Short mmCIF file of C-alpha atoms and ligand atoms in Angstrom, two decimals:
data_model
loop_
_atom_site.label_atom_id
_atom_site.label_comp_id
_atom_site.label_asym_id
_atom_site.label_seq_id
_atom_site.Cartn_x
_atom_site.Cartn_y
_atom_site.Cartn_z
CA MET A 1 -34.22 102.27 -82.32
CA TYR A 2 -33.13 105.85 -81.68
CA TRP A 3 -29.44 106.67 -81.31
CA GLN A 4 -30.00 107.25 -77.58
CA ASP A 5 -31.12 103.62 -77.24
CA HIS A 6 -28.00 102.36 -79.02
CA LEU A 7 -25.85 104.55 -76.81
CA SER A 8 -27.50 103.22 -73.62
CA ARG A 9 -27.21 99.62 -74.79
CA VAL A 10 -23.51 99.96 -75.66
CA ALA A 11 -22.72 101.98 -72.52
CA GLY A 12 -24.37 99.23 -70.46
CA ILE A 13 -22.28 96.48 -72.02
CA VAL A 14 -18.90 98.20 -72.05
CA GLY A 15 -19.48 99.90 -68.68
CA ARG A 16 -19.25 96.48 -67.02
CA TYR A 17 -15.58 96.47 -67.98
CA GLY A 18 -14.91 100.03 -66.89
CA PHE A 19 -15.16 101.68 -70.31
CA ASP A 20 -16.89 104.78 -69.04
CA ILE A 21 -16.76 107.02 -72.11
CA VAL A 22 -19.29 106.45 -74.90
CA ALA A 23 -19.98 109.45 -77.14
CA PRO A 24 -21.99 109.81 -80.37
CA CYS A 25 -21.80 111.66 -83.65
CA GLN A 26 -22.87 111.15 -87.24
CA LEU A 27 -20.39 109.51 -89.58
CA LYS A 28 -20.21 112.59 -91.81
CA HIS A 29 -19.05 114.72 -88.86
CA TYR A 30 -16.03 112.46 -88.52
CA ASN A 31 -15.38 111.72 -92.20
CA ARG A 32 -15.33 115.33 -93.31
CA GLU A 33 -12.48 116.03 -90.87
CA CYS A 34 -10.33 113.12 -92.07
CA PRO A 35 -7.92 112.33 -94.89
CA THR A 36 -9.68 109.95 -97.31
CA ASP A 37 -7.77 106.86 -96.24
CA TRP A 38 -8.87 107.37 -92.60
CA GLN A 39 -12.55 107.74 -93.39
CA LEU A 40 -14.96 104.99 -92.36
CA ASP A 41 -17.56 103.28 -94.55
CA GLY A 42 -21.25 103.91 -94.16
CA LYS A 43 -24.01 106.41 -94.86
CA PRO A 44 -23.35 110.06 -93.87
CA GLN A 45 -26.05 110.02 -91.15
CA ASP A 46 -24.94 106.72 -89.57
CA LEU A 47 -24.34 106.74 -85.84
CA VAL A 48 -20.74 106.50 -84.64
CA LEU A 49 -20.02 105.79 -80.98
CA LEU A 50 -16.58 106.51 -79.62
CA ILE A 51 -15.68 104.14 -76.78
CA GLY A 52 -12.95 105.05 -74.31
CA ASN A 53 -11.88 104.69 -70.74
CA THR A 54 -10.49 106.48 -67.73
CA LYS A 55 -8.77 104.88 -64.75
CA GLU A 56 -12.03 102.96 -64.11
CA MET A 57 -11.04 100.30 -66.64
CA TRP A 58 -7.75 99.36 -64.98
CA PRO A 59 -8.91 97.05 -62.14
CA HIS A 60 -11.12 95.16 -64.59
CA PHE A 61 -8.12 94.50 -66.78
CA THR A 62 -5.72 93.55 -63.97
CA ASP A 63 -8.33 91.16 -62.49
CA ALA A 64 -8.79 89.54 -65.89
CA TYR A 65 -5.03 89.30 -66.30
CA ALA A 66 -4.58 87.66 -62.89
CA ASN A 67 -7.24 85.08 -63.72
CA SER A 68 -6.23 84.22 -67.27
CA GLY A 69 -3.03 82.50 -68.36
CA GLU A 70 -4.12 83.21 -71.93
CA LEU A 71 -3.75 86.98 -71.52
CA ALA A 72 -0.23 86.61 -70.11
CA ARG A 73 0.82 84.77 -73.27
CA ARG A 74 -0.29 87.62 -75.54
CA SER A 75 2.30 90.11 -76.77
CA ASP A 76 -0.10 92.96 -75.93
CA PRO A 77 -2.50 91.68 -73.27
CA LEU A 78 -4.32 94.99 -72.84
CA ASP A 79 -5.15 95.39 -76.52
CA HIS A 80 -6.26 91.76 -76.63
CA TRP A 81 -8.47 92.18 -73.57
CA VAL A 82 -9.96 95.40 -75.01
CA GLU A 83 -11.10 93.37 -78.03
CA GLU A 84 -12.57 90.65 -75.81
CA ALA A 85 -14.42 93.21 -73.71
CA LEU A 86 -15.72 95.45 -76.50
CA GLY A 87 -16.33 92.83 -79.22
CA PRO A 88 -19.75 91.75 -77.88
CA CYS A 89 -21.21 95.26 -78.21
CA ALA A 90 -21.23 95.03 -82.04
CA ARG A 91 -24.46 93.51 -83.32
CA ASP A 92 -25.15 92.27 -86.87
CA GLY A 93 -24.53 95.05 -89.39
CA GLN A 94 -22.55 97.16 -86.92
CA ARG A 95 -18.80 97.55 -87.34
CA LEU A 96 -16.27 97.98 -84.57
CA TYR A 97 -12.93 99.64 -85.33
CA TYR A 98 -10.13 99.49 -82.78
CA GLY A 99 -7.76 102.42 -82.25
CA HIS A 100 -4.78 100.09 -81.75
CA ARG A 101 -5.14 98.26 -85.03
CA ASP A 102 -7.63 99.81 -87.43
CA GLN A 103 -7.43 102.89 -89.63
CA VAL A 104 -9.57 105.15 -87.43
CA ASP A 105 -8.30 108.50 -86.20
CA MET A 106 -9.34 108.47 -82.57
CA ARG A 107 -8.20 111.99 -81.76
CA ARG A 108 -10.31 113.47 -84.55
CA LEU A 109 -13.24 111.34 -83.47
CA ALA A 110 -12.81 112.60 -79.90
CA THR A 111 -13.12 116.21 -81.03
CA VAL A 112 -16.18 115.70 -83.24
CA THR A 113 -18.01 113.71 -80.56
CA GLY A 114 -17.21 116.49 -78.07
CA VAL A 115 -15.24 114.12 -75.79
CA GLY A 116 -12.48 116.67 -75.55
CA ARG A 117 -10.37 119.39 -77.08
CA VAL A 118 -6.90 119.04 -78.45
CA GLY A 119 -4.55 120.44 -75.83
CA GLU A 120 -1.44 122.41 -76.65
CA ALA A 121 0.67 119.25 -76.43
CA GLY A 122 -1.72 117.42 -78.75
CA LEU A 123 -3.37 115.25 -76.13
CA ILE A 124 -7.16 115.14 -76.00
CA VAL A 125 -8.34 116.94 -72.86
CA HIS A 126 -11.74 115.95 -71.47
CA PRO A 127 -13.62 118.60 -69.45
CA ILE A 128 -13.72 116.40 -66.35
CA PHE A 129 -11.03 113.72 -66.80
CA GLY A 130 -8.47 116.06 -68.38
CA PRO A 131 -5.84 114.07 -70.31
CA TRP A 132 -6.44 110.93 -68.21
CA LEU A 133 -8.31 108.91 -70.79
CA ALA A 134 -7.65 106.45 -73.61
CA LEU A 135 -9.57 106.29 -76.87
CA ARG A 136 -10.22 102.66 -77.68
CA ALA A 137 -12.73 102.05 -80.45
CA ALA A 138 -15.43 103.34 -82.78
CA LEU A 139 -18.69 101.50 -83.37
CA VAL A 140 -20.54 102.36 -86.58
CA VAL A 141 -24.27 101.64 -86.36
CA PRO A 142 -26.38 101.87 -89.55
CA GLU A 143 -29.03 104.06 -87.90
CA ARG A 144 -29.36 107.83 -87.78
CA GLY A 145 -26.97 109.53 -85.34
CA PRO A 146 -27.49 112.89 -83.58
CA SER A 147 -27.60 115.74 -86.08
CA ASN A 148 -27.04 118.57 -83.61
CA VAL A 149 -23.57 117.77 -82.38
CA THR A 150 -22.04 120.71 -80.59
CA LYS A 151 -19.20 122.14 -82.60
CA PRO A 152 -16.21 121.40 -80.39
CA ASP A 153 -13.74 124.02 -79.38
CA LYS A 154 -10.66 123.29 -81.39
CA SER A 155 -8.09 123.81 -78.73
CA CYS A 156 -7.50 124.31 -75.03
CA VAL A 157 -6.39 127.58 -73.63
CA CYS A 158 -5.06 127.51 -70.10
CA GLU A 159 -2.49 129.23 -68.00
CA SER A 160 -0.41 126.17 -67.04
CA GLY A 161 0.31 125.22 -70.63
CA CYS A 162 1.33 121.60 -71.11
CA GLN A 163 3.24 122.80 -74.18
CA VAL A 164 5.80 124.50 -71.99
CA VAL A 165 6.91 121.10 -70.73
CA ARG A 166 9.76 120.26 -73.04
CA GLY A 167 12.49 117.67 -73.04
CA GLU A 168 13.63 114.47 -74.66
CA ASN A 169 10.69 112.82 -76.44
CA ASN A 170 10.20 109.83 -74.18
CA TRP A 171 7.34 108.64 -72.00
CA LYS A 172 8.40 110.75 -69.03
CA LEU A 173 7.93 113.87 -71.15
CA TRP A 174 4.39 112.77 -72.02
CA LEU A 175 3.68 111.99 -68.40
CA ALA A 176 4.96 115.44 -67.39
CA ARG A 177 2.65 117.01 -69.99
CA ARG A 178 -0.32 115.13 -68.60
CA ASP A 179 0.64 116.14 -65.08
CA ALA A 180 0.92 119.79 -66.16
CA CYS A 181 -2.74 119.88 -67.15
CA PRO A 182 -4.87 121.48 -64.42
CA VAL A 183 -7.98 119.56 -65.50
CA GLY A 184 -8.81 116.10 -64.17
CA ARG A 185 -6.05 115.70 -61.60
CA ALA A 186 -8.34 113.59 -59.41
CA HIS A 187 -8.59 111.16 -62.31
CA ARG A 188 -4.86 110.55 -62.68
CA TYR A 189 -4.06 106.91 -63.45
CA SER A 190 -2.40 104.75 -60.78
CA GLU A 191 1.39 104.40 -61.03
CA GLN A 192 0.93 100.84 -62.31
CA GLN A 193 -1.49 101.92 -65.05
CA ILE A 194 0.76 104.81 -66.07
CA LYS A 195 3.90 102.72 -66.30
CA TYR A 196 2.19 99.88 -68.13
CA HIS A 197 0.63 102.21 -70.68
CA TYR A 198 3.93 103.79 -71.52
CA THR A 199 6.26 100.77 -71.30
CA LYS A 200 3.99 97.76 -72.05
CA ASP A 201 6.13 95.85 -69.52
CA LYS A 202 4.16 92.75 -68.54
CA ASN A 203 6.21 92.34 -65.35
CA LEU A 204 4.25 95.27 -63.96
CA LEU A 205 1.09 93.17 -64.07
CA THR A 206 2.23 90.36 -61.78
C1 B12 B 1 0.31 105.55 -84.77
C2 B12 B 1 0.15 106.14 -83.38
C3 B12 B 1 1.31 106.47 -82.68
C4 B12 B 1 2.69 106.33 -83.28
C5 B12 B 1 2.91 107.58 -84.18
C6 B12 B 1 4.09 107.50 -85.13
C7 B12 B 1 3.81 107.12 -86.57
N1 B12 B 1 4.66 107.53 -87.42
O1 B12 B 1 2.85 106.45 -86.91
C8 B12 B 1 3.58 106.26 -82.01
C9 B12 B 1 3.69 104.78 -81.58
C10 B12 B 1 4.97 106.86 -82.09
C11 B12 B 1 2.67 106.99 -81.02
C12 B12 B 1 3.15 107.60 -79.90
C13 B12 B 1 2.36 108.22 -78.95
N2 B12 B 1 1.02 108.16 -78.87
CO1 B12 B 1 -0.10 107.51 -80.33
N3 B12 B 1 -1.29 106.81 -81.57
C14 B12 B 1 -1.12 106.33 -82.79
C15 B12 B 1 -2.49 105.92 -83.40
C16 B12 B 1 -2.59 104.38 -83.35
C17 B12 B 1 -2.76 106.40 -84.85
C18 B12 B 1 -2.41 107.89 -85.11
C19 B12 B 1 -2.68 108.23 -86.57
O2 B12 B 1 -1.99 107.75 -87.45
N4 B12 B 1 -3.74 109.04 -86.84
C20 B12 B 1 -4.23 109.32 -88.18
C21 B12 B 1 -3.51 110.49 -88.90
C22 B12 B 1 -4.17 110.80 -90.24
O3 B12 B 1 -3.66 111.67 -88.11
P1 B12 B 1 -2.36 112.51 -87.66
O4 B12 B 1 -2.82 113.46 -86.61
O5 B12 B 1 -1.58 113.00 -88.80
O6 B12 B 1 -1.52 111.31 -86.98
C23 B12 B 1 -0.26 111.52 -86.37
C24 B12 B 1 -0.41 111.93 -84.92
O7 B12 B 1 -1.57 111.30 -84.38
C25 B12 B 1 0.85 111.39 -84.29
N5 B12 B 1 0.59 110.89 -82.95
C26 B12 B 1 0.38 109.63 -82.58
N6 B12 B 1 0.08 109.55 -81.29
C27 B12 B 1 0.10 110.81 -80.82
C28 B12 B 1 -0.14 111.30 -79.54
C29 B12 B 1 -0.07 112.65 -79.32
C30 B12 B 1 -0.34 113.16 -77.95
C31 B12 B 1 0.29 113.55 -80.40
C32 B12 B 1 0.43 115.01 -80.17
C33 B12 B 1 0.52 113.05 -81.68
C34 B12 B 1 0.42 111.68 -81.86
O8 B12 B 1 1.31 110.30 -85.12
C35 B12 B 1 0.45 110.18 -86.25
C36 B12 B 1 1.24 109.76 -87.45
O9 B12 B 1 2.26 110.71 -87.74
C37 B12 B 1 -3.50 106.62 -82.41
C38 B12 B 1 -4.80 105.84 -82.17
C39 B12 B 1 -5.72 106.09 -83.33
N7 B12 B 1 -6.12 105.03 -84.00
O10 B12 B 1 -6.06 107.24 -83.64
C40 B12 B 1 -2.67 106.73 -81.11
C41 B12 B 1 -2.92 107.92 -80.15
C42 B12 B 1 -3.14 109.18 -80.97
N8 B12 B 1 -1.65 108.03 -79.40
C43 B12 B 1 -1.81 108.36 -78.18
C44 B12 B 1 -0.75 108.59 -77.24
C45 B12 B 1 -1.16 108.87 -75.80
C46 B12 B 1 0.59 108.56 -77.65
C47 B12 B 1 1.81 108.86 -76.76
C48 B12 B 1 1.70 110.11 -75.91
C49 B12 B 1 1.98 107.62 -75.88
C50 B12 B 1 3.34 107.15 -75.57
N9 B12 B 1 3.51 105.85 -75.74
O11 B12 B 1 4.21 107.85 -75.15
C51 B12 B 1 2.97 108.95 -77.79
C52 B12 B 1 3.37 110.39 -78.16
C53 B12 B 1 3.40 110.73 -79.65
C54 B12 B 1 4.34 111.83 -80.06
N10 B12 B 1 3.86 112.87 -80.75
O12 B12 B 1 5.51 111.76 -79.77
C55 B12 B 1 -3.28 108.47 -77.82
C56 B12 B 1 -3.73 109.93 -77.58
C57 B12 B 1 -4.75 109.97 -76.43
C58 B12 B 1 -5.14 111.35 -76.10
N11 B12 B 1 -5.66 111.50 -74.88
O13 B12 B 1 -5.05 112.27 -76.85
C59 B12 B 1 -3.98 107.74 -79.00
C60 B12 B 1 -5.36 108.28 -79.38
C61 B12 B 1 -4.10 106.24 -78.57
C62 B12 B 1 -5.14 105.95 -77.50
N12 B12 B 1 -5.47 104.68 -77.37
O14 B12 B 1 -5.67 106.71 -76.76
N13 B12 B 1 1.39 106.94 -81.40
#
């Protein structure tokens, strides 16, 4: 199979749960950017697919939460559900690494796959979704990935400057920095999704 076929297959599976970002690179493109202990195993040309989501994922998660007592008993229901949703996309010989628990540097992977640039505040900024995305997992497939990955721009340059938003380092500061970004405002998360992401308060889900 070509890497495009793997990408379509994975996008088809994870898209059912609202994971609407799937982006490829070769393993060496990621590994050469990383400290040794964050590198992933495999051959240099292997395909890596970054899997992420925008606000599209949220209703899938809240529906699953409403219909499953099991999720409510978990200390981090969203991370648990992410594993349930993404797990089936890894076939034999393919390895799935989760951003919330495995040693994979999702921000570096986002830049080498061209998903986004690193904004002044350090958040990944996607050309359409702006900072309104989450980087969930990396799937390593032992087949040749795309060799001609566009060299990503290293950083954003814009007039509004999320870096000018300063204050006490709490979640409201990070929300203000996201809100300062002029890109992707139509893709802002709902209030429920925002608050849950920053506080992990399960009461918000009921
Ligand atoms: C560990 C971690 C944290 C820790 C970092 C502290 C520590 N001493 O370990 C804590 C829990 C504090 C944290 C907080 C936040 N995090 Co965080 N974090 C991660 C995680 C799991 C690994 C980062 C890492 O070690 N990288 C590898 C090393 C080699 O690279 P590094 O650049 O030196 O790593 C440092 C920075 O990444 C920094 N850091 C961690 N998160 C963030 C977020 C931002 C915006 C910045 C500027 C820096 C930063 O901490 C790392 C250790 O010092 C990644 C997911 C992943 N697997 O990549 C998410 C991740 C980087 N975090 C993310 C976010 C959004 C945040 C917060 C804004 C969320 C919040 N709850 O408020 C805050 C802000 C961080 C800050 N600078 O104050 C997102 C960024 C998404 C994006 N669009 O860019 C990621 C990718 C998670 C995701 N699922 O999408 N985080």
